[in-house]
């Protein structure tokens, strides 16, 4: 989460990106909240700069996209989405994809099934976010399957729909979890910053937005970022076990002028990088701490290219 200085305008590639929100107008939760004023400013900027707004499901065939696009996603179905966020999105006539975890429906500060049904009639696309909102990286195969099947059954029972997209709670998962998710859904989304790419179909990035990271610069950077071609970070498993201080980023076309910002719960991590043809060897100056380890790799070349990845360290 940081701002990029633009050196050139985008001419070569069309940006198609996802933004992720949670709460609206709930100032006591700044890490997941977006103020009404921020949301209005975000949507005003995007509409004034001629972005098309589409559902997340419509990004799955990027070859059909001919204009720069934004897909708005909202996680968890907090009541503030229904009472505060939704009227603002409707004011701007913007489609929204809502990722729903079913255990909390009707609970304190969460939407009810009746309110969720109302959002369907108002054009909201509801997709799956598990039942209990547990980190899939900590669950067994059987537990992951139960999370998916129970939530799918409840959504169908109460809303009459069967979601085909999935969002990982906290953005946390593993290659094992991705394999199970792929048996039920057409694509799955994380919570790590990065330009949209279909290359990793079951770990697609979304730009998180909140009070602290919700400036106009942040929106501009996120909306206009471009994907690297066939980028891959190794180790590939988002559940980093064993823990490593050595990573390799490969990019089709080479890694010249690629810079990576790396952080964990203790803050930014120093690094040493060595490039060889299309690969960048990244060696961290210290062992990352328990929790989430984030990579944000960028390059300015006729636009800003942004590759993001999130690991979980147990």
CSV table of C-alpha atoms in Angstrom, one decimal:
chain,number,residue,atom,x,y,z
A,1,UNK,CA,0.0,0.0,0.0
A,2,UNK,CA,1.9,3.0,-1.3
A,3,UNK,CA,1.8,5.6,-3.9
A,4,UNK,CA,3.5,5.4,-7.3
A,5,UNK,CA,4.8,8.4,-9.2
A,6,UNK,CA,3.8,8.3,-12.9
A,7,UNK,CA,6.5,8.9,-15.5
A,8,UNK,CA,4.5,8.3,-18.6
A,9,UNK,CA,0.9,7.8,-19.7
A,10,UNK,CA,-0.6,4.4,-20.4
A,11,UNK,CA,-0.7,3.7,-24.1
A,12,UNK,CA,0.2,0.0,-24.6
A,13,UNK,CA,-2.3,-1.9,-22.5
A,14,UNK,CA,-5.7,-1.3,-21.2
A,15,UNK,CA,-6.1,-1.4,-17.4
A,16,UNK,CA,-8.7,-3.7,-15.9
A,17,UNK,CA,-8.6,-3.8,-12.1
A,18,UNK,CA,-10.6,-4.8,-9.0
A,19,UNK,CA,-11.2,-2.7,-5.9
A,20,UNK,CA,-12.1,-4.2,-2.5
A,21,UNK,CA,-14.2,-2.5,0.2
A,22,UNK,CA,-15.6,-3.8,3.5
A,23,UNK,CA,-17.4,-1.2,5.7
A,24,UNK,CA,-18.8,2.3,4.9
A,25,UNK,CA,-19.2,5.2,7.4
A,26,UNK,CA,-18.0,3.2,10.4
A,27,UNK,CA,-15.2,5.3,11.7
A,28,UNK,CA,-14.4,3.1,14.7
A,29,UNK,CA,-13.1,0.4,12.2
A,30,UNK,CA,-10.6,2.5,10.2
A,31,UNK,CA,-8.6,-0.6,8.9
A,32,UNK,CA,-11.7,-1.9,7.0
A,33,UNK,CA,-13.9,1.3,6.8
A,34,UNK,CA,-14.2,3.8,4.0
A,35,UNK,CA,-15.9,7.1,4.7
A,36,UNK,CA,-18.8,8.3,2.7
A,37,UNK,CA,-16.7,11.2,1.5
A,38,UNK,CA,-13.9,8.9,0.3
A,39,UNK,CA,-16.3,6.7,-1.6
A,40,UNK,CA,-17.9,9.6,-3.3
A,41,UNK,CA,-14.4,10.9,-4.3
A,42,UNK,CA,-13.4,7.5,-5.6
A,43,UNK,CA,-16.4,7.0,-7.8
A,44,UNK,CA,-16.3,10.6,-9.0
A,45,UNK,CA,-12.7,10.2,-10.1
A,46,UNK,CA,-13.4,6.9,-11.9
A,47,UNK,CA,-16.5,8.1,-13.7
A,48,UNK,CA,-14.9,11.4,-14.7
A,49,UNK,CA,-11.9,9.5,-16.1
A,50,UNK,CA,-14.2,7.3,-18.3
A,51,UNK,CA,-13.7,3.9,-16.6
A,52,UNK,CA,-16.3,1.3,-17.4
A,53,UNK,CA,-17.7,-0.5,-14.4
A,54,UNK,CA,-18.3,-4.3,-14.6
A,55,UNK,CA,-19.1,-7.2,-12.3
A,56,UNK,CA,-16.1,-9.3,-11.2
A,57,UNK,CA,-17.5,-12.2,-13.2
A,58,UNK,CA,-17.1,-10.2,-16.4
A,59,UNK,CA,-13.3,-9.9,-15.9
A,60,UNK,CA,-12.8,-13.6,-16.5
A,61,UNK,CA,-12.7,-13.1,-20.3
A,62,UNK,CA,-10.3,-10.1,-20.5
A,63,UNK,CA,-9.8,-10.6,-24.2
A,64,UNK,CA,-13.4,-9.3,-24.7
A,65,UNK,CA,-12.6,-6.0,-22.8
A,66,UNK,CA,-12.0,-3.1,-25.1
A,67,UNK,CA,-12.0,-0.2,-22.6
A,68,UNK,CA,-10.4,0.4,-19.3
A,69,UNK,CA,-12.6,-1.1,-16.6
A,70,UNK,CA,-13.0,-1.3,-12.8
A,71,UNK,CA,-14.8,-4.0,-10.9
A,72,UNK,CA,-16.0,-3.0,-7.4
A,73,UNK,CA,-16.1,-5.8,-4.8
A,74,UNK,CA,-17.3,-5.7,-1.2
A,75,UNK,CA,-16.6,-8.4,1.4
A,76,UNK,CA,-18.6,-9.7,4.4
A,77,UNK,CA,-22.0,-8.0,3.9
A,78,UNK,CA,-21.8,-5.6,6.8
A,79,UNK,CA,-25.0,-3.7,7.4
A,80,UNK,CA,-23.2,-0.5,6.5
A,81,UNK,CA,-22.9,-1.7,2.9
A,82,UNK,CA,-26.7,-1.9,2.7
A,83,UNK,CA,-27.4,1.4,4.6
A,84,UNK,CA,-24.5,3.6,3.5
A,85,UNK,CA,-22.5,2.1,0.6
A,86,UNK,CA,-25.3,0.8,-1.6
A,87,UNK,CA,-27.2,4.1,-2.0
A,88,UNK,CA,-23.9,5.8,-3.1
A,89,UNK,CA,-23.1,3.0,-5.7
A,90,UNK,CA,-26.7,3.3,-7.0
A,91,UNK,CA,-26.3,7.1,-7.2
A,92,UNK,CA,-23.4,6.5,-9.6
A,93,UNK,CA,-25.1,3.5,-11.3
A,94,UNK,CA,-22.2,1.2,-10.5
A,95,UNK,CA,-22.5,-2.6,-10.4
A,96,UNK,CA,-21.1,-4.3,-7.3
A,97,UNK,CA,-20.0,-7.8,-6.5
A,98,UNK,CA,-20.7,-8.7,-2.8
A,99,UNK,CA,-18.8,-11.7,-1.3
A,100,UNK,CA,-20.9,-13.2,1.4
A,101,UNK,CA,-20.0,-15.4,4.4
A,102,UNK,CA,-23.2,-17.0,5.5
A,103,UNK,CA,-22.7,-17.7,9.2
A,104,UNK,CA,-22.9,-14.0,10.1
A,105,UNK,CA,-26.1,-13.3,8.1
A,106,UNK,CA,-28.6,-11.6,10.4
A,107,UNK,CA,-26.1,-11.2,13.2
A,108,UNK,CA,-25.1,-7.9,14.9
A,109,UNK,CA,-24.1,-5.3,12.3
A,110,UNK,CA,-24.6,-7.8,9.4
A,111,UNK,CA,-27.2,-7.8,6.7
A,112,UNK,CA,-30.2,-10.2,6.9
A,113,UNK,CA,-31.4,-12.6,4.3
A,114,UNK,CA,-34.2,-10.2,3.5
A,115,UNK,CA,-31.8,-7.4,2.9
A,116,UNK,CA,-29.6,-9.6,0.8
A,117,UNK,CA,-32.6,-10.6,-1.3
A,118,UNK,CA,-33.4,-6.9,-1.7
A,119,UNK,CA,-29.8,-6.2,-3.0
A,120,UNK,CA,-30.4,-8.9,-5.6
A,121,UNK,CA,-33.4,-7.1,-6.9
A,122,UNK,CA,-31.3,-3.9,-7.0
A,123,UNK,CA,-28.7,-5.5,-9.3
A,124,UNK,CA,-26.0,-6.6,-6.8
A,125,UNK,CA,-24.1,-9.8,-7.7
A,126,UNK,CA,-23.7,-12.0,-4.6
A,127,UNK,CA,-20.8,-14.5,-4.5
A,128,UNK,CA,-19.2,-16.9,-2.0
A,129,UNK,CA,-16.9,-15.9,0.9
A,130,UNK,CA,-17.2,-19.2,3.0
A,131,UNK,CA,-19.6,-20.0,5.8
A,132,UNK,CA,-17.6,-19.1,9.0
A,133,UNK,CA,-15.0,-16.7,7.5
A,134,UNK,CA,-12.1,-18.9,8.6
A,135,UNK,CA,-8.6,-18.8,7.0
A,136,UNK,CA,-8.5,-21.7,4.6
A,137,UNK,CA,-4.8,-22.2,5.2
A,138,UNK,CA,-5.6,-23.5,8.7
A,139,UNK,CA,-8.3,-26.0,7.6
A,140,UNK,CA,-8.2,-29.6,6.6
A,141,UNK,CA,-9.5,-30.7,3.2
A,142,UNK,CA,-12.8,-31.9,4.7
A,143,UNK,CA,-13.2,-28.6,6.6
A,144,UNK,CA,-12.6,-26.5,3.4
A,145,UNK,CA,-15.2,-28.6,1.5
A,146,UNK,CA,-17.7,-28.1,4.4
A,147,UNK,CA,-17.1,-24.3,4.4
A,148,UNK,CA,-17.8,-24.2,0.7
A,149,UNK,CA,-20.8,-26.6,0.5
A,150,UNK,CA,-22.6,-25.3,3.5
A,151,UNK,CA,-22.4,-21.7,2.3
A,152,UNK,CA,-23.4,-22.7,-1.2
A,153,UNK,CA,-26.4,-24.5,0.2
A,154,UNK,CA,-27.5,-21.6,2.4
A,155,UNK,CA,-27.1,-19.1,-0.4
A,156,UNK,CA,-29.2,-21.2,-2.8
A,157,UNK,CA,-31.8,-21.9,-0.1
A,158,UNK,CA,-32.3,-18.3,0.9
A,159,UNK,CA,-31.5,-16.4,-2.4
A,160,UNK,CA,-32.1,-19.0,-5.1
A,161,UNK,CA,-28.6,-18.5,-6.7
A,162,UNK,CA,-25.5,-20.6,-7.0
A,163,UNK,CA,-22.3,-18.4,-6.8
A,164,UNK,CA,-19.5,-19.2,-9.3
A,165,UNK,CA,-16.9,-16.9,-7.7
A,166,UNK,CA,-15.0,-17.2,-4.4
A,167,UNK,CA,-13.1,-14.8,-2.2
A,168,UNK,CA,-10.7,-16.1,0.5
A,169,UNK,CA,-11.3,-14.8,4.0
A,170,UNK,CA,-8.3,-12.5,4.9
A,171,UNK,CA,-6.9,-13.4,1.4
A,172,UNK,CA,-5.3,-16.4,3.1
A,173,UNK,CA,-5.1,-19.7,1.4
A,174,UNK,CA,-2.7,-22.4,0.1
A,175,UNK,CA,-2.2,-24.4,-3.1
A,176,UNK,CA,-4.1,-27.2,-1.5
A,177,UNK,CA,-7.0,-24.8,-0.8
A,178,UNK,CA,-6.9,-23.4,-4.3
A,179,UNK,CA,-7.2,-26.9,-5.7
A,180,UNK,CA,-10.3,-27.6,-3.7
A,181,UNK,CA,-11.8,-24.2,-4.5
A,182,UNK,CA,-11.3,-24.8,-8.2
A,183,UNK,CA,-13.7,-27.8,-8.1
A,184,UNK,CA,-16.5,-25.4,-7.1
A,185,UNK,CA,-15.8,-22.0,-8.7
A,186,UNK,CA,-14.6,-20.4,-11.9
A,187,UNK,CA,-12.2,-18.1,-10.1
A,188,UNK,CA,-11.1,-17.0,-6.7
A,189,UNK,CA,-9.8,-13.7,-5.3
A,190,UNK,CA,-7.3,-12.6,-2.6
A,191,UNK,CA,-6.9,-9.4,-0.7
A,192,UNK,CA,-3.4,-8.4,-2.0
A,193,UNK,CA,-2.8,-5.4,-4.2
A,194,UNK,CA,-1.9,-5.9,-7.8
A,195,UNK,CA,-3.1,-5.4,-11.4
A,196,UNK,CA,-5.7,-7.8,-12.6
A,197,UNK,CA,-4.4,-10.9,-14.4
A,198,UNK,CA,-6.0,-14.1,-15.3
A,199,UNK,CA,-2.6,-15.9,-15.1
A,200,UNK,CA,-3.3,-17.1,-11.5
A,201,UNK,CA,-7.0,-17.7,-11.8
A,202,UNK,CA,-7.5,-18.9,-8.3
A,203,UNK,CA,-5.5,-16.1,-6.6
A,204,UNK,CA,-6.6,-13.0,-8.4
A,205,UNK,CA,-5.5,-9.7,-6.7
A,206,UNK,CA,-7.8,-6.9,-5.6
A,207,UNK,CA,-6.7,-3.5,-4.3
A,208,UNK,CA,-7.8,-3.1,-0.7
A,209,UNK,CA,-9.2,0.3,0.3
A,210,UNK,CA,-9.9,1.8,3.7
A,211,UNK,CA,-9.6,5.1,5.6
A,212,UNK,CA,-5.8,4.9,5.8
A,213,UNK,CA,-5.3,3.7,2.2
A,214,UNK,CA,-8.2,5.5,0.4
A,215,UNK,CA,-6.6,8.7,-1.0
A,216,UNK,CA,-7.2,9.8,-4.5
A,217,UNK,CA,-3.6,8.9,-5.3
A,218,UNK,CA,-4.3,5.4,-4.2
A,219,UNK,CA,-7.3,5.1,-6.4
A,220,UNK,CA,-5.4,6.6,-9.4
A,221,UNK,CA,-2.6,4.1,-8.9
A,222,UNK,CA,-4.9,1.1,-8.4
A,223,UNK,CA,-7.2,1.9,-11.3
A,224,UNK,CA,-4.5,2.6,-13.9
A,225,UNK,CA,-2.0,-0.2,-13.0
A,226,UNK,CA,-1.1,-2.8,-15.6
A,227,UNK,CA,-0.3,-6.5,-15.2
A,228,UNK,CA,3.1,-8.0,-15.9
A,229,UNK,CA,3.1,-10.7,-18.6
A,230,UNK,CA,3.1,-14.2,-17.0
A,231,UNK,CA,4.6,-13.1,-13.7
A,232,UNK,CA,5.3,-15.8,-11.1
A,233,UNK,CA,6.8,-15.6,-7.6
A,234,UNK,CA,8.4,-18.7,-6.1
A,235,UNK,CA,7.8,-20.4,-3.7
A,236,UNK,CA,4.3,-20.5,-5.3
A,237,UNK,CA,2.4,-21.7,-2.2
A,238,UNK,CA,0.8,-18.8,-0.4
A,239,UNK,CA,1.1,-20.8,2.8
A,240,UNK,CA,4.8,-20.4,3.3
A,241,UNK,CA,6.0,-23.5,5.0
A,242,UNK,CA,8.9,-23.8,5.6
A,243,UNK,CA,9.6,-20.2,6.0
A,244,UNK,CA,12.1,-18.8,3.5
A,245,UNK,CA,14.2,-15.6,3.0
A,246,UNK,CA,14.8,-16.4,-0.7
A,247,UNK,CA,12.3,-15.8,-3.5
A,248,UNK,CA,12.4,-15.7,-7.3
A,249,UNK,CA,10.2,-13.5,-9.4
A,250,UNK,CA,10.0,-14.4,-13.1
A,251,UNK,CA,8.4,-12.2,-15.7
A,252,UNK,CA,8.0,-12.8,-19.5
A,253,UNK,CA,10.1,-10.2,-21.2
A,254,UNK,CA,12.5,-9.8,-18.3
A,255,UNK,CA,12.8,-8.1,-14.9
A,256,UNK,CA,14.9,-5.1,-15.8
A,257,UNK,CA,13.9,-2.0,-13.7
A,258,UNK,CA,11.5,-4.1,-11.6
A,259,UNK,CA,11.5,-2.9,-8.0
A,260,UNK,CA,9.9,-4.9,-5.1
A,261,UNK,CA,8.6,-3.5,-1.8
A,262,UNK,CA,8.2,-6.2,0.8
A,263,UNK,CA,6.5,-6.0,4.2
A,264,UNK,CA,5.2,-8.0,7.1
A,265,UNK,CA,3.6,-7.0,10.4
A,266,UNK,CA,6.8,-5.4,11.6
A,267,UNK,CA,7.0,-3.1,8.5
A,268,UNK,CA,9.1,-3.0,5.4
A,269,UNK,CA,11.9,-5.6,4.9
A,270,UNK,CA,15.3,-4.9,3.4
A,271,UNK,CA,16.5,-7.0,0.6
A,272,UNK,CA,19.2,-7.9,-1.9
A,273,UNK,CA,18.2,-8.5,-5.5
A,274,UNK,CA,20.1,-10.2,-8.3
A,275,UNK,CA,18.7,-10.3,-11.9
A,276,UNK,CA,19.4,-12.9,-14.5
A,277,UNK,CA,17.5,-12.7,-17.8
A,278,UNK,CA,13.8,-13.0,-17.0
A,279,UNK,CA,14.3,-13.8,-13.2
A,280,UNK,CA,14.9,-11.7,-10.1
A,281,UNK,CA,16.4,-13.4,-7.1
A,282,UNK,CA,15.2,-11.6,-3.9
A,283,UNK,CA,17.0,-12.3,-0.6
A,284,UNK,CA,15.4,-10.8,2.5
A,285,UNK,CA,17.7,-9.2,5.1
A,286,UNK,CA,15.8,-10.8,7.9
A,287,UNK,CA,13.4,-13.7,8.6
A,288,UNK,CA,9.8,-12.6,8.1
A,289,UNK,CA,7.6,-12.7,11.2
A,290,UNK,CA,4.4,-14.7,11.8
A,291,UNK,CA,1.4,-13.4,9.8
A,292,UNK,CA,1.1,-12.0,6.3
A,293,UNK,CA,4.1,-11.3,4.1
A,294,UNK,CA,3.3,-9.0,1.2
A,295,UNK,CA,5.2,-8.4,-2.1
A,296,UNK,CA,4.5,-5.4,-4.3
A,297,UNK,CA,6.6,-5.4,-7.4
A,298,UNK,CA,6.4,-2.5,-9.9
A,299,UNK,CA,7.9,-1.2,-13.1
A,300,UNK,CA,7.4,2.1,-15.0
A,301,UNK,CA,7.4,1.6,-18.7
A,302,UNK,CA,4.7,3.3,-20.8
A,303,UNK,CA,2.6,2.9,-17.7
A,304,UNK,CA,2.9,1.4,-14.3
A,305,UNK,CA,3.0,-2.4,-14.0
A,306,UNK,CA,2.2,-3.9,-10.7
A,307,UNK,CA,2.5,-7.5,-9.4
A,308,UNK,CA,1.4,-8.3,-5.9
A,309,UNK,CA,1.5,-11.5,-3.8
A,310,UNK,CA,0.6,-12.4,-0.2
A,311,UNK,CA,2.0,-15.2,1.8
A,312,UNK,CA,0.9,-16.4,5.2
A,313,UNK,CA,3.6,-17.5,7.7
A,314,UNK,CA,2.5,-19.8,10.5
